Short mmCIF file of N, CA and C in Angstrom, two decimals:
data_model
loop_
_atom_site.label_atom_id
_atom_site.label_comp_id
_atom_site.label_asym_id
_atom_site.label_seq_id
_atom_site.Cartn_x
_atom_site.Cartn_y
_atom_site.Cartn_z
N MET L 1444 4.43 34.00 4.37
CA MET L 1444 3.20 33.99 5.69
C MET L 1444 1.94 34.88 5.37
N LYS L 1445 1.85 35.83 4.20
CA LYS L 1445 0.92 36.19 4.20
C LYS L 1445 -0.31 35.02 3.46
N HIS L 1446 0.25 34.84 2.32
CA HIS L 1446 -0.65 33.36 1.79
C HIS L 1446 -0.74 32.44 2.38
N ALA L 1447 -0.42 31.91 3.72
CA ALA L 1447 -0.42 31.03 4.47
C ALA L 1447 -1.69 31.06 5.28
N ILE L 1448 -1.67 32.23 5.86
CA ILE L 1448 -2.84 32.73 6.79
C ILE L 1448 -4.11 32.97 5.77
N ILE L 1449 -3.91 33.51 4.63
CA ILE L 1449 -5.10 33.34 3.95
C ILE L 1449 -5.79 31.69 3.76
N THR L 1450 -4.69 31.20 3.16
CA THR L 1450 -5.27 29.63 3.10
C THR L 1450 -5.49 28.79 3.98
N MET L 1451 -5.22 29.10 5.09
CA MET L 1451 -5.82 28.74 6.65
C MET L 1451 -6.99 29.38 6.89
N LEU L 1452 -7.61 30.76 6.66
CA LEU L 1452 -8.63 30.75 6.67
C LEU L 1452 -9.76 30.53 5.99
N LEU L 1453 -8.99 30.46 4.77
CA LEU L 1453 -10.18 29.64 3.85
C LEU L 1453 -10.43 28.20 3.86
N LEU L 1454 -9.68 27.18 4.44
CA LEU L 1454 -9.86 26.09 4.74
C LEU L 1454 -10.55 25.90 5.94
N ILE L 1455 -10.46 26.57 6.82
CA ILE L 1455 -11.39 26.67 8.54
C ILE L 1455 -12.72 26.27 7.87
N PRO L 1456 -13.64 26.99 6.85
CA PRO L 1456 -14.89 26.88 7.13
C PRO L 1456 -15.33 25.58 6.50
N SER L 1457 -14.15 24.80 5.59
CA SER L 1457 -14.60 23.54 4.86
C SER L 1457 -14.30 22.37 5.87
N ALA L 1458 -13.74 22.88 7.16
CA ALA L 1458 -13.32 21.48 8.35
C ALA L 1458 -14.64 21.05 8.71
N VAL L 1459 -15.75 22.02 8.51
CA VAL L 1459 -16.46 21.50 9.35
C VAL L 1459 -17.52 20.77 8.31
N PHE L 1460 -17.26 20.23 7.12
CA PHE L 1460 -17.99 19.51 6.56
C PHE L 1460 -17.32 18.00 6.87
N ALA L 1461 -16.27 17.65 7.26
CA ALA L 1461 -16.06 16.28 7.98
C ALA L 1461 -17.25 15.87 8.80
N GLY L 1462 -17.65 14.46 8.43
CA GLY L 1462 -18.68 14.01 9.13
C GLY L 1462 -17.96 13.16 10.49
N SER L 1463 -19.16 12.41 11.12
CA SER L 1463 -18.65 11.48 12.01
C SER L 1463 -19.49 10.47 11.93
N SER L 1464 -19.15 9.31 12.11
CA SER L 1464 -20.10 7.93 11.98
C SER L 1464 -19.12 6.97 13.02
N SER L 1465 -20.01 5.48 12.98
CA SER L 1465 -19.26 4.65 13.75
C SER L 1465 -19.70 3.28 13.09
N VAL L 1466 -19.25 2.63 13.10
CA VAL L 1466 -19.07 1.28 12.73
C VAL L 1466 -19.33 0.22 13.81
N ASP L 1467 -19.66 -1.11 13.79
CA ASP L 1467 -20.18 -1.84 14.76
C ASP L 1467 -19.10 -2.71 15.37
N GLN L 1468 -18.24 -2.80 14.56
CA GLN L 1468 -16.74 -3.62 14.41
C GLN L 1468 -15.55 -2.76 14.39
N SER L 1469 -14.91 -3.14 15.18
CA SER L 1469 -13.37 -2.39 15.48
C SER L 1469 -12.18 -3.42 15.00
N ARG L 1470 -12.71 -4.65 14.49
CA ARG L 1470 -11.89 -5.53 13.77
C ARG L 1470 -12.19 -6.57 13.01
N ILE L 1471 -12.08 -6.85 12.02
CA ILE L 1471 -12.55 -7.81 10.78
C ILE L 1471 -11.41 -9.10 10.96
N ALA L 1472 -12.14 -10.08 11.09
CA ALA L 1472 -11.70 -11.46 11.22
C ALA L 1472 -12.35 -12.12 10.18
N VAL L 1473 -11.61 -12.67 9.28
CA VAL L 1473 -12.24 -13.42 8.20
C VAL L 1473 -11.76 -14.78 7.52
N GLN L 1474 -12.73 -15.84 7.88
CA GLN L 1474 -11.74 -17.02 7.75
C GLN L 1474 -12.43 -17.83 6.37
N GLY L 1475 -11.78 -18.39 5.86
CA GLY L 1475 -11.86 -19.22 4.35
C GLY L 1475 -11.04 -19.86 3.97
N MET L 1476 -11.10 -20.62 2.41
CA MET L 1476 -10.70 -21.32 1.93
C MET L 1476 -9.55 -20.26 0.87
N ALA L 1477 -8.53 -21.03 0.67
CA ALA L 1477 -7.65 -20.38 -0.44
C ALA L 1477 -8.46 -19.92 -1.76
N GLY L 1478 -8.77 -18.73 -2.75
CA GLY L 1478 -9.23 -18.57 -3.79
C GLY L 1478 -10.50 -18.53 -3.70
N GLU L 1479 -11.44 -18.89 -2.18
CA GLU L 1479 -12.73 -18.71 -2.44
C GLU L 1479 -13.42 -17.26 -2.06
N ALA L 1480 -14.80 -17.13 -1.69
CA ALA L 1480 -15.20 -15.87 -1.38
C ALA L 1480 -15.37 -16.21 -0.37
N ALA L 1481 -15.15 -14.98 1.05
CA ALA L 1481 -15.46 -15.32 2.15
C ALA L 1481 -16.49 -13.71 2.32
N THR L 1482 -17.30 -13.68 3.32
CA THR L 1482 -18.28 -12.37 3.73
C THR L 1482 -17.99 -11.93 5.20
N SER L 1483 -18.38 -10.91 5.17
CA SER L 1483 -18.35 -10.09 6.76
C SER L 1483 -19.83 -8.95 6.84
N ARG L 1484 -20.06 -8.87 7.56
CA ARG L 1484 -21.23 -7.90 7.63
C ARG L 1484 -20.70 -6.48 8.59
N VAL L 1485 -21.00 -5.32 8.07
CA VAL L 1485 -20.62 -4.29 9.25
C VAL L 1485 -22.18 -3.31 9.05
N ARG L 1486 -22.15 -2.84 10.22
CA ARG L 1486 -22.94 -2.04 10.51
C ARG L 1486 -22.93 -0.19 10.84
N VAL L 1487 -22.98 0.70 9.40
CA VAL L 1487 -22.48 1.97 9.66
C VAL L 1487 -23.51 2.51 10.71
N THR L 1488 -23.07 3.57 11.15
CA THR L 1488 -24.40 4.49 11.31
C THR L 1488 -23.94 5.82 11.49
N ASN L 1489 -24.60 6.94 11.11
CA ASN L 1489 -24.43 8.35 10.79
C ASN L 1489 -24.85 9.12 12.28
N THR L 1490 -23.44 9.31 12.81
CA THR L 1490 -23.91 9.86 14.05
C THR L 1490 -23.62 11.28 13.99
N ASP L 1491 -23.88 11.88 12.94
CA ASP L 1491 -23.46 13.19 12.84
C ASP L 1491 -25.31 14.02 12.85
N THR L 1492 -24.83 15.07 12.34
CA THR L 1492 -26.66 16.09 12.14
C THR L 1492 -26.58 16.17 11.03
N LYS L 1493 -26.00 15.98 10.10
CA LYS L 1493 -25.98 16.02 8.36
C LYS L 1493 -26.29 14.79 8.18
N PRO L 1494 -26.68 15.07 6.38
CA PRO L 1494 -26.83 13.77 5.71
C PRO L 1494 -25.17 13.37 5.14
N LEU L 1495 -24.86 12.19 5.30
CA LEU L 1495 -23.39 11.72 4.88
C LEU L 1495 -23.60 10.65 3.77
N ARG L 1496 -22.45 10.72 2.43
CA ARG L 1496 -22.29 9.82 1.69
C ARG L 1496 -21.06 8.85 2.17
N TYR L 1497 -21.08 7.67 2.01
CA TYR L 1497 -20.05 6.60 2.57
C TYR L 1497 -19.60 6.11 1.06
N GLU L 1498 -18.51 5.45 1.28
CA GLU L 1498 -17.44 4.80 0.03
C GLU L 1498 -16.54 3.90 0.75
N LEU L 1499 -16.17 2.74 0.47
CA LEU L 1499 -15.36 1.89 0.83
C LEU L 1499 -13.93 1.98 0.06
N SER L 1500 -13.01 2.25 0.94
CA SER L 1500 -11.86 2.57 0.33
C SER L 1500 -10.72 1.19 0.99
N ALA L 1501 -9.55 1.20 -0.12
CA ALA L 1501 -8.60 0.31 0.53
C ALA L 1501 -7.04 0.38 -0.09
N ALA L 1502 -6.01 0.04 0.80
CA ALA L 1502 -5.06 0.15 -0.31
C ALA L 1502 -4.69 -0.70 -1.46
N ASP L 1503 -3.81 -0.05 -2.26
CA ASP L 1503 -3.70 -1.12 -3.66
C ASP L 1503 -3.53 -2.30 -4.15
N SER L 1504 -2.53 -2.61 -2.55
CA SER L 1504 -2.64 -4.17 -2.70
C SER L 1504 -3.28 -4.95 -2.26
N PHE L 1505 -4.74 -4.34 -1.78
CA PHE L 1505 -5.39 -5.18 -1.03
C PHE L 1505 -6.70 -4.76 -1.99
N ARG L 1506 -7.01 -3.93 -2.74
CA ARG L 1506 -7.92 -3.28 -3.35
C ARG L 1506 -8.59 -4.61 -4.18
N GLU L 1507 -7.89 -5.31 -4.73
CA GLU L 1507 -8.96 -6.53 -5.69
C GLU L 1507 -9.06 -7.43 -4.65
N ARG L 1508 -9.17 -7.53 -3.62
CA ARG L 1508 -9.54 -8.70 -2.60
C ARG L 1508 -10.61 -8.08 -1.96
N VAL L 1509 -11.29 -7.35 -2.11
CA VAL L 1509 -12.26 -6.60 -1.21
C VAL L 1509 -13.38 -5.93 -2.26
N SER L 1510 -14.39 -6.23 -1.94
CA SER L 1510 -15.76 -5.21 -2.24
C SER L 1510 -16.50 -5.39 -1.34
N ALA L 1511 -17.43 -4.05 -1.51
CA ALA L 1511 -18.45 -3.97 -0.61
C ALA L 1511 -20.32 -4.13 -0.98
N ASN L 1512 -21.07 -4.20 -0.70
CA ASN L 1512 -22.41 -4.34 -1.22
C ASN L 1512 -23.26 -3.70 -0.11
N PRO L 1513 -23.62 -2.21 -0.41
CA PRO L 1513 -23.41 -1.68 -1.44
C PRO L 1513 -22.20 -0.75 -1.71
N PRO L 1514 -21.66 -0.49 -2.91
CA PRO L 1514 -20.35 -0.16 -2.66
C PRO L 1514 -20.36 1.58 -2.25
N ARG L 1515 -21.53 1.99 -2.50
CA ARG L 1515 -21.57 4.15 -2.20
C ARG L 1515 -23.23 3.73 -1.74
N PHE L 1516 -23.28 4.70 -0.71
CA PHE L 1516 -24.63 4.57 0.03
C PHE L 1516 -24.71 6.00 0.75
N SER L 1517 -25.70 6.29 1.23
CA SER L 1517 -25.82 7.59 1.71
C SER L 1517 -26.66 7.39 3.23
N LEU L 1518 -26.54 8.33 4.20
CA LEU L 1518 -27.03 8.01 5.61
C LEU L 1518 -27.55 9.41 5.93
N ALA L 1519 -28.55 9.68 6.29
CA ALA L 1519 -29.38 10.62 7.08
C ALA L 1519 -29.03 10.71 8.31
N PRO L 1520 -29.12 11.87 8.96
CA PRO L 1520 -28.34 11.67 10.72
C PRO L 1520 -29.16 10.57 11.50
N GLY L 1521 -28.39 9.61 12.23
CA GLY L 1521 -28.93 8.68 13.11
C GLY L 1521 -29.48 7.65 12.58
N GLU L 1522 -28.95 7.71 11.06
CA GLU L 1522 -29.56 6.16 10.46
C GLU L 1522 -28.56 5.63 9.97
N SER L 1523 -28.93 3.97 9.99
CA SER L 1523 -27.60 2.83 10.18
C SER L 1523 -27.97 2.16 8.82
N LYS L 1524 -26.97 1.17 8.65
CA LYS L 1524 -26.91 0.69 7.54
C LYS L 1524 -25.94 -0.81 7.58
N ASP L 1525 -26.52 -1.94 7.31
CA ASP L 1525 -25.78 -2.88 7.18
C ASP L 1525 -25.01 -3.16 5.79
N VAL L 1526 -23.59 -3.55 5.84
CA VAL L 1526 -22.97 -3.14 4.70
C VAL L 1526 -22.20 -4.42 4.16
N VAL L 1527 -22.31 -5.08 3.33
CA VAL L 1527 -21.85 -7.08 3.69
C VAL L 1527 -20.22 -6.68 2.43
N LEU L 1528 -19.39 -6.80 2.95
CA LEU L 1528 -17.85 -6.99 2.91
C LEU L 1528 -17.71 -8.48 2.24
N ARG L 1529 -17.07 -8.47 0.89
CA ARG L 1529 -16.96 -9.69 0.37
C ARG L 1529 -15.43 -9.68 -0.09
N PHE L 1530 -14.53 -10.72 0.73
CA PHE L 1530 -13.67 -11.00 0.56
C PHE L 1530 -12.99 -12.36 -0.45
N ARG L 1531 -11.75 -12.01 -1.25
CA ARG L 1531 -11.21 -13.00 -2.21
C ARG L 1531 -9.89 -13.32 -1.36
N MET L 1532 -10.53 -14.56 -0.43
CA MET L 1532 -9.25 -15.19 0.35
C MET L 1532 -7.68 -15.34 -0.56
N PRO L 1533 -6.57 -15.12 -0.09
CA PRO L 1533 -5.55 -15.44 -0.39
C PRO L 1533 -4.86 -16.75 -0.27
N GLU L 1534 -3.73 -17.28 -0.71
CA GLU L 1534 -3.41 -18.50 -0.61
C GLU L 1534 -3.05 -18.70 1.50
N VAL L 1535 -2.20 -17.55 1.31
CA VAL L 1535 -1.64 -17.63 2.97
C VAL L 1535 -2.49 -16.48 3.37
N THR L 1536 -2.51 -16.41 5.16
CA THR L 1536 -3.14 -15.41 5.93
C THR L 1536 -2.61 -13.91 5.33
N GLN L 1537 -3.49 -13.22 5.64
CA GLN L 1537 -2.81 -11.91 5.09
C GLN L 1537 -3.48 -10.60 6.27
N ALA L 1538 -3.07 -9.92 6.33
CA ALA L 1538 -3.47 -8.84 7.19
C ALA L 1538 -3.86 -7.43 6.40
N ALA L 1539 -4.50 -6.64 6.55
CA ALA L 1539 -4.52 -5.31 5.74
C ALA L 1539 -5.49 -4.24 6.29
N HIS L 1540 -6.20 -3.65 5.98
CA HIS L 1540 -7.23 -2.60 6.58
C HIS L 1540 -7.90 -1.92 5.39
N VAL L 1541 -9.38 -1.77 5.63
CA VAL L 1541 -10.32 -0.91 4.80
C VAL L 1541 -10.38 0.22 5.20
N THR L 1542 -10.49 1.28 4.59
CA THR L 1542 -11.40 2.40 5.34
C THR L 1542 -12.91 2.70 4.53
N LEU L 1543 -13.53 3.17 5.96
CA LEU L 1543 -14.60 3.61 5.23
C LEU L 1543 -14.88 5.20 5.20
N VAL L 1544 -14.70 5.91 4.20
CA VAL L 1544 -14.91 7.27 3.89
C VAL L 1544 -16.23 7.75 3.97
N SER L 1545 -16.80 8.92 4.72
CA SER L 1545 -17.74 9.61 4.87
C SER L 1545 -17.16 11.01 4.43
N SER L 1546 -18.32 11.62 3.58
CA SER L 1546 -18.33 12.94 3.72
C SER L 1546 -19.81 13.59 3.18
N ASP L 1547 -20.00 15.00 3.36
CA ASP L 1547 -21.18 15.65 3.61
C ASP L 1547 -21.64 15.32 2.44
N LEU L 1548 -22.98 15.29 2.43
CA LEU L 1548 -23.84 14.95 0.97
C LEU L 1548 -24.32 16.27 0.52
N ARG L 1549 -24.14 17.59 1.15
CA ARG L 1549 -24.81 18.76 0.75
C ARG L 1549 -23.31 19.51 0.25
N GLN L 1550 -22.46 18.97 0.49
CA GLN L 1550 -20.95 19.83 0.18
C GLN L 1550 -20.94 19.88 -1.70
N ARG L 1551 -20.69 21.34 -1.80
CA ARG L 1551 -20.95 21.38 -3.41
C ARG L 1551 -19.62 21.91 -3.95
N SER L 1552 -18.63 22.32 -2.64
CA SER L 1552 -17.20 23.21 -3.42
C SER L 1552 -16.64 21.74 -4.42
N ALA L 1553 -15.53 22.51 -4.86
CA ALA L 1553 -14.53 21.76 -5.58
C ALA L 1553 -13.76 21.08 -4.21
N LEU L 1554 -13.63 21.73 -3.26
CA LEU L 1554 -12.37 21.02 -2.21
C LEU L 1554 -13.46 20.19 -1.41
N LYS L 1555 -13.05 18.81 -1.71
CA LYS L 1555 -13.88 17.76 -0.74
C LYS L 1555 -13.04 17.62 0.53
N VAL L 1556 -13.90 17.67 1.70
CA VAL L 1556 -13.26 17.44 2.65
C VAL L 1556 -14.30 15.89 2.99
N SER L 1557 -13.67 15.20 3.77
CA SER L 1557 -13.53 13.85 3.94
C SER L 1557 -13.11 13.20 5.43
N SER L 1558 -13.60 12.62 5.99
CA SER L 1558 -13.15 11.63 7.49
C SER L 1558 -13.37 9.85 6.53
N GLY L 1559 -12.66 9.63 7.63
CA GLY L 1559 -12.56 8.02 7.47
C GLY L 1559 -12.07 7.31 8.86
N ILE L 1560 -13.04 5.70 8.74
CA ILE L 1560 -12.39 4.72 9.62
C ILE L 1560 -12.04 3.82 9.39
N ARG L 1561 -10.83 3.39 9.61
CA ARG L 1561 -9.77 2.65 9.36
C ARG L 1561 -10.18 1.23 10.08
N ILE L 1562 -10.69 0.59 9.30
CA ILE L 1562 -10.85 -0.96 10.21
C ILE L 1562 -9.75 -2.10 9.88
N PRO L 1563 -9.20 -2.55 10.95
CA PRO L 1563 -8.20 -3.38 10.40
C PRO L 1563 -8.87 -4.82 9.93
N VAL L 1564 -8.14 -5.77 8.95
CA VAL L 1564 -8.79 -6.76 8.66
C VAL L 1564 -7.59 -7.74 8.39
N GLU L 1565 -7.99 -8.96 9.20
CA GLU L 1565 -7.27 -10.24 8.82
C GLU L 1565 -7.75 -11.33 8.02
N LEU L 1566 -7.13 -11.96 6.89
CA LEU L 1566 -8.06 -12.95 6.09
C LEU L 1566 -7.44 -13.96 6.77
N ILE L 1567 -7.88 -15.24 7.05
CA ILE L 1567 -7.21 -16.22 7.65
C ILE L 1567 -7.43 -17.16 7.00
N THR L 1568 -6.84 -18.00 6.00
CA THR L 1568 -7.04 -18.90 5.39
C THR L 1568 -6.72 -20.37 5.91
N ALA L 1569 -8.11 -21.20 5.80
CA ALA L 1569 -7.89 -22.16 6.40
C ALA L 1569 -7.19 -23.43 5.85
N GLN L 1570 -6.30 -23.87 6.96
CA GLN L 1570 -5.55 -25.08 6.45
C GLN L 1570 -6.22 -26.56 7.01
N VAL L 1571 -6.79 -27.50 6.32
CA VAL L 1571 -7.08 -28.45 6.75
C VAL L 1571 -5.93 -29.21 7.52
N ALA L 1572 -6.28 -29.78 8.33
CA ALA L 1572 -5.53 -30.59 9.26
C ALA L 1572 -5.30 -31.95 8.44
N GLY L 1573 -3.60 -32.31 9.19
CA GLY L 1573 -3.45 -33.48 8.36
C GLY L 1573 -3.51 -34.01 6.66
N ALA L 1574 -3.57 -32.49 6.41
CA ALA L 1574 -3.46 -32.85 5.05
C ALA L 1574 -1.82 -32.83 4.56
N SER L 1575 -1.58 -33.31 3.44
CA SER L 1575 -0.29 -33.48 2.74
C SER L 1575 -0.43 -32.99 1.31
N ARG L 1576 0.97 -32.83 0.67
CA ARG L 1576 0.49 -32.96 -0.54
C ARG L 1576 1.21 -34.11 -1.14
N PRO L 1577 0.60 -34.84 -2.11
CA PRO L 1577 0.61 -35.97 -2.66
C PRO L 1577 2.48 -36.16 -3.19
N PRO L 1578 3.08 -37.33 -3.20
CA PRO L 1578 4.18 -37.59 -3.42
C PRO L 1578 4.27 -36.82 -5.04
N GLY L 1579 5.94 -36.11 -5.06
CA GLY L 1579 5.91 -35.94 -6.21
C GLY L 1579 5.22 -34.49 -6.51
N ALA L 1580 3.90 -33.82 -5.78
CA ALA L 1580 3.40 -32.57 -6.13
C ALA L 1580 3.93 -31.34 -5.59
N SER L 1581 4.73 -30.46 -6.77
CA SER L 1581 5.61 -29.29 -6.31
C SER L 1581 4.71 -28.08 -5.70
N THR L 1582 5.68 -27.61 -4.74
CA THR L 1582 4.63 -26.38 -3.94
C THR L 1582 4.91 -24.90 -5.04
N PRO L 1583 3.60 -24.74 -5.13
CA PRO L 1583 3.57 -23.64 -5.74
C PRO L 1583 4.32 -22.21 -5.62
N ARG L 1584 4.87 -21.92 -6.76
CA ARG L 1584 5.79 -20.73 -6.58
C ARG L 1584 5.36 -19.59 -7.14
N ALA L 1585 5.81 -18.32 -7.03
CA ALA L 1585 5.49 -17.40 -7.05
C ALA L 1585 5.90 -17.41 -8.71
N PRO L 1586 5.38 -15.95 -9.47
CA PRO L 1586 5.87 -15.91 -11.08
C PRO L 1586 7.34 -15.63 -10.96
N ILE L 1587 8.25 -15.82 -11.64
CA ILE L 1587 9.83 -15.13 -11.92
C ILE L 1587 9.42 -14.09 -12.75
N THR L 1588 10.19 -13.00 -12.06
CA THR L 1588 9.25 -11.54 -12.49
C THR L 1588 11.41 -11.00 -12.58
N LEU L 1589 11.25 -10.44 -14.18
CA LEU L 1589 12.54 -10.51 -14.73
C LEU L 1589 12.68 -8.92 -13.83
N PRO L 1590 14.25 -8.30 -13.85
CA PRO L 1590 14.23 -7.10 -13.42
C PRO L 1590 14.30 -6.09 -14.61
N ASN L 1591 13.98 -4.71 -14.09
CA ASN L 1591 13.86 -3.71 -14.90
C ASN L 1591 15.01 -3.48 -15.81
N PRO L 1592 15.00 -3.22 -16.97
CA PRO L 1592 16.19 -3.63 -18.20
C PRO L 1592 17.33 -2.10 -17.69
N TRP L 1593 16.45 -0.85 -17.61
CA TRP L 1593 17.46 0.19 -16.53
C TRP L 1593 18.20 -0.37 -15.50
N HIS L 1594 17.57 -0.91 -14.73
CA HIS L 1594 18.66 -1.37 -13.18
C HIS L 1594 19.58 -2.40 -13.80
N VAL L 1595 19.35 -3.20 -15.12
CA VAL L 1595 20.29 -4.54 -15.14
C VAL L 1595 21.90 -3.45 -16.20
N ALA L 1596 21.05 -2.31 -16.61
CA ALA L 1596 22.01 -1.76 -17.54
C ALA L 1596 23.12 -0.59 -16.75
N VAL L 1597 22.37 -0.32 -15.27
CA VAL L 1597 22.91 0.48 -14.71
C VAL L 1597 24.16 -0.60 -13.60
N TYR L 1598 23.49 -1.53 -13.25
CA TYR L 1598 24.16 -2.38 -12.59
C TYR L 1598 25.53 -2.87 -13.25
N ALA L 1599 25.17 -3.31 -14.58
CA ALA L 1599 26.41 -3.42 -15.53
C ALA L 1599 27.63 -2.61 -15.60
N VAL L 1600 26.72 -1.14 -16.05
CA VAL L 1600 28.20 -0.14 -15.78
C VAL L 1600 28.86 0.28 -14.67
N ASP L 1601 28.23 -0.04 -13.39
CA ASP L 1601 28.54 -0.20 -12.15
C ASP L 1601 29.81 -1.08 -11.95
N GLY L 1602 29.25 -2.44 -12.79
CA GLY L 1602 30.50 -3.40 -12.37
C GLY L 1602 31.85 -3.36 -13.36
N MET L 1603 31.72 -2.38 -14.38
CA MET L 1603 32.81 -1.96 -15.46
C MET L 1603 33.32 -1.25 -14.77
N LEU L 1604 32.89 -0.18 -13.99
CA LEU L 1604 33.62 1.01 -13.44
C LEU L 1604 34.10 0.26 -12.03
N VAL L 1605 33.79 -0.68 -11.61
CA VAL L 1605 34.76 -1.23 -10.50
C VAL L 1605 35.89 -1.86 -10.97
N ILE L 1606 35.86 -2.87 -11.92
CA ILE L 1606 36.74 -3.54 -12.38
C ILE L 1606 37.78 -2.60 -13.10
N VAL L 1607 37.73 -1.69 -13.54
CA VAL L 1607 38.48 -0.49 -14.03
C VAL L 1607 39.45 -0.15 -13.01
N ALA L 1608 38.54 0.80 -12.06
CA ALA L 1608 38.95 1.23 -10.92
C ALA L 1608 40.22 0.07 -9.81
N ALA L 1609 39.85 -1.11 -10.15
CA ALA L 1609 40.48 -2.37 -9.50
C ALA L 1609 41.83 -2.30 -10.53
N TYR L 1610 41.60 -2.50 -11.68
CA TYR L 1610 43.22 -2.17 -12.35
C TYR L 1610 43.14 -1.30 -12.67
N LEU L 1611 43.37 0.07 -12.11
CA LEU L 1611 44.47 1.15 -12.10
C LEU L 1611 44.87 1.42 -10.71
N VAL L 1612 44.10 0.70 -10.00
CA VAL L 1612 44.79 0.94 -8.46
C VAL L 1612 46.26 0.24 -8.52
N ARG L 1613 45.61 -1.17 -8.93
CA ARG L 1613 46.68 -2.26 -9.28
C ARG L 1613 47.90 -2.08 -10.11
N ARG L 1614 47.80 -1.07 -10.83
CA ARG L 1614 48.83 -0.75 -11.84
C ARG L 1614 49.70 0.48 -11.02
N ARG L 1615 48.88 1.03 -10.58
CA ARG L 1615 49.37 2.25 -9.73
C ARG L 1615 50.60 1.86 -8.40
N LYS L 1616 49.80 0.80 -7.95
CA LYS L 1616 50.98 0.06 -6.66
C LYS L 1616 51.81 -0.55 -7.30
N GLY L 1617 51.94 -1.34 -8.65
CA GLY L 1617 53.16 -1.55 -8.88
C GLY L 1617 54.18 -0.96 -9.37
N GLU L 1618 53.70 0.60 -9.78
CA GLU L 1618 54.69 1.50 -10.22
C GLU L 1618 55.32 2.24 -8.85
N SER L 1619 54.20 2.32 -8.16
CA SER L 1619 54.93 2.81 -7.09
C SER L 1619 56.04 2.11 -5.40
N HIS L 1620 56.01 1.23 -6.10
CA HIS L 1620 56.77 0.13 -5.41
C HIS L 1620 58.67 -0.16 -6.02
N GLY L 1621 58.94 0.67 -6.77
CA GLY L 1621 59.74 0.16 -7.92
C GLY L 1621 59.87 -0.69 -8.64
N HIS L 1622 58.75 -0.99 -9.11
CA HIS L 1622 58.99 -2.21 -10.27
C HIS L 1622 59.29 -1.27 -11.40
N ASN L 1623 59.83 -2.11 -12.49
CA ASN L 1623 59.96 -1.19 -13.79
C ASN L 1623 61.13 -0.18 -13.43
N TYR L 1624 61.49 -0.12 -12.22
CA TYR L 1624 62.77 1.10 -12.27
C TYR L 1624 63.89 0.24 -11.96
N GLN L 1625 65.11 0.65 -12.63
CA GLN L 1625 66.63 0.31 -12.43
C GLN L 1625 67.33 1.40 -11.70
N ILE L 1626 67.42 0.94 -10.61
CA ILE L 1626 68.27 2.12 -9.71
C ILE L 1626 69.92 1.17 -9.92
N SER L 1627 70.95 2.11 -9.84
CA SER L 1627 72.16 1.87 -10.03
C SER L 1627 73.14 3.25 -8.62
N PHE L 1628 73.73 2.50 -8.13
CA PHE L 1628 74.95 3.44 -7.10
C PHE L 1628 76.16 3.36 -7.87
N VAL L 1629 76.44 4.28 -8.48
CA VAL L 1629 77.67 4.07 -9.07
C VAL L 1629 78.91 5.20 -8.63
#
């Protein structure tokens, strides 16, 4: 308990380093053709009283689809900047989010405190009206992924154990019903 109180007292001063910011869009919807690049603009404003450093963050599954120009930047109090977000459009419509992470530019401690604004993003892949696939054209398929060899081994051992257990149960049932026994009353 004593260590928890000391830790809390050490972390309370670092909470003042988290900054506040605003963006001009609460949601981003981008339309484009599959595989091509599409862009959107977001205006970021430092609403805090101290200079802040900004960086774009995205989930691992979405990170390769989004980039920002500039990728990192700093803003003085009250200053604004337009950031261009570039998206590589997926084959089908996809929803995710990006986070604009801000931290105090003056912060020098090893413990970094940041805050972020999470912006929902919807990448809408355009479909051409009336377009159809030519006869004989196949539907694009996802690549076949093989299971992990360790999973295959575990499933094989489990299957063998089920077969052995079924055999032993069947054998025991046969013995308990009087099979293989000769009873004579003399």
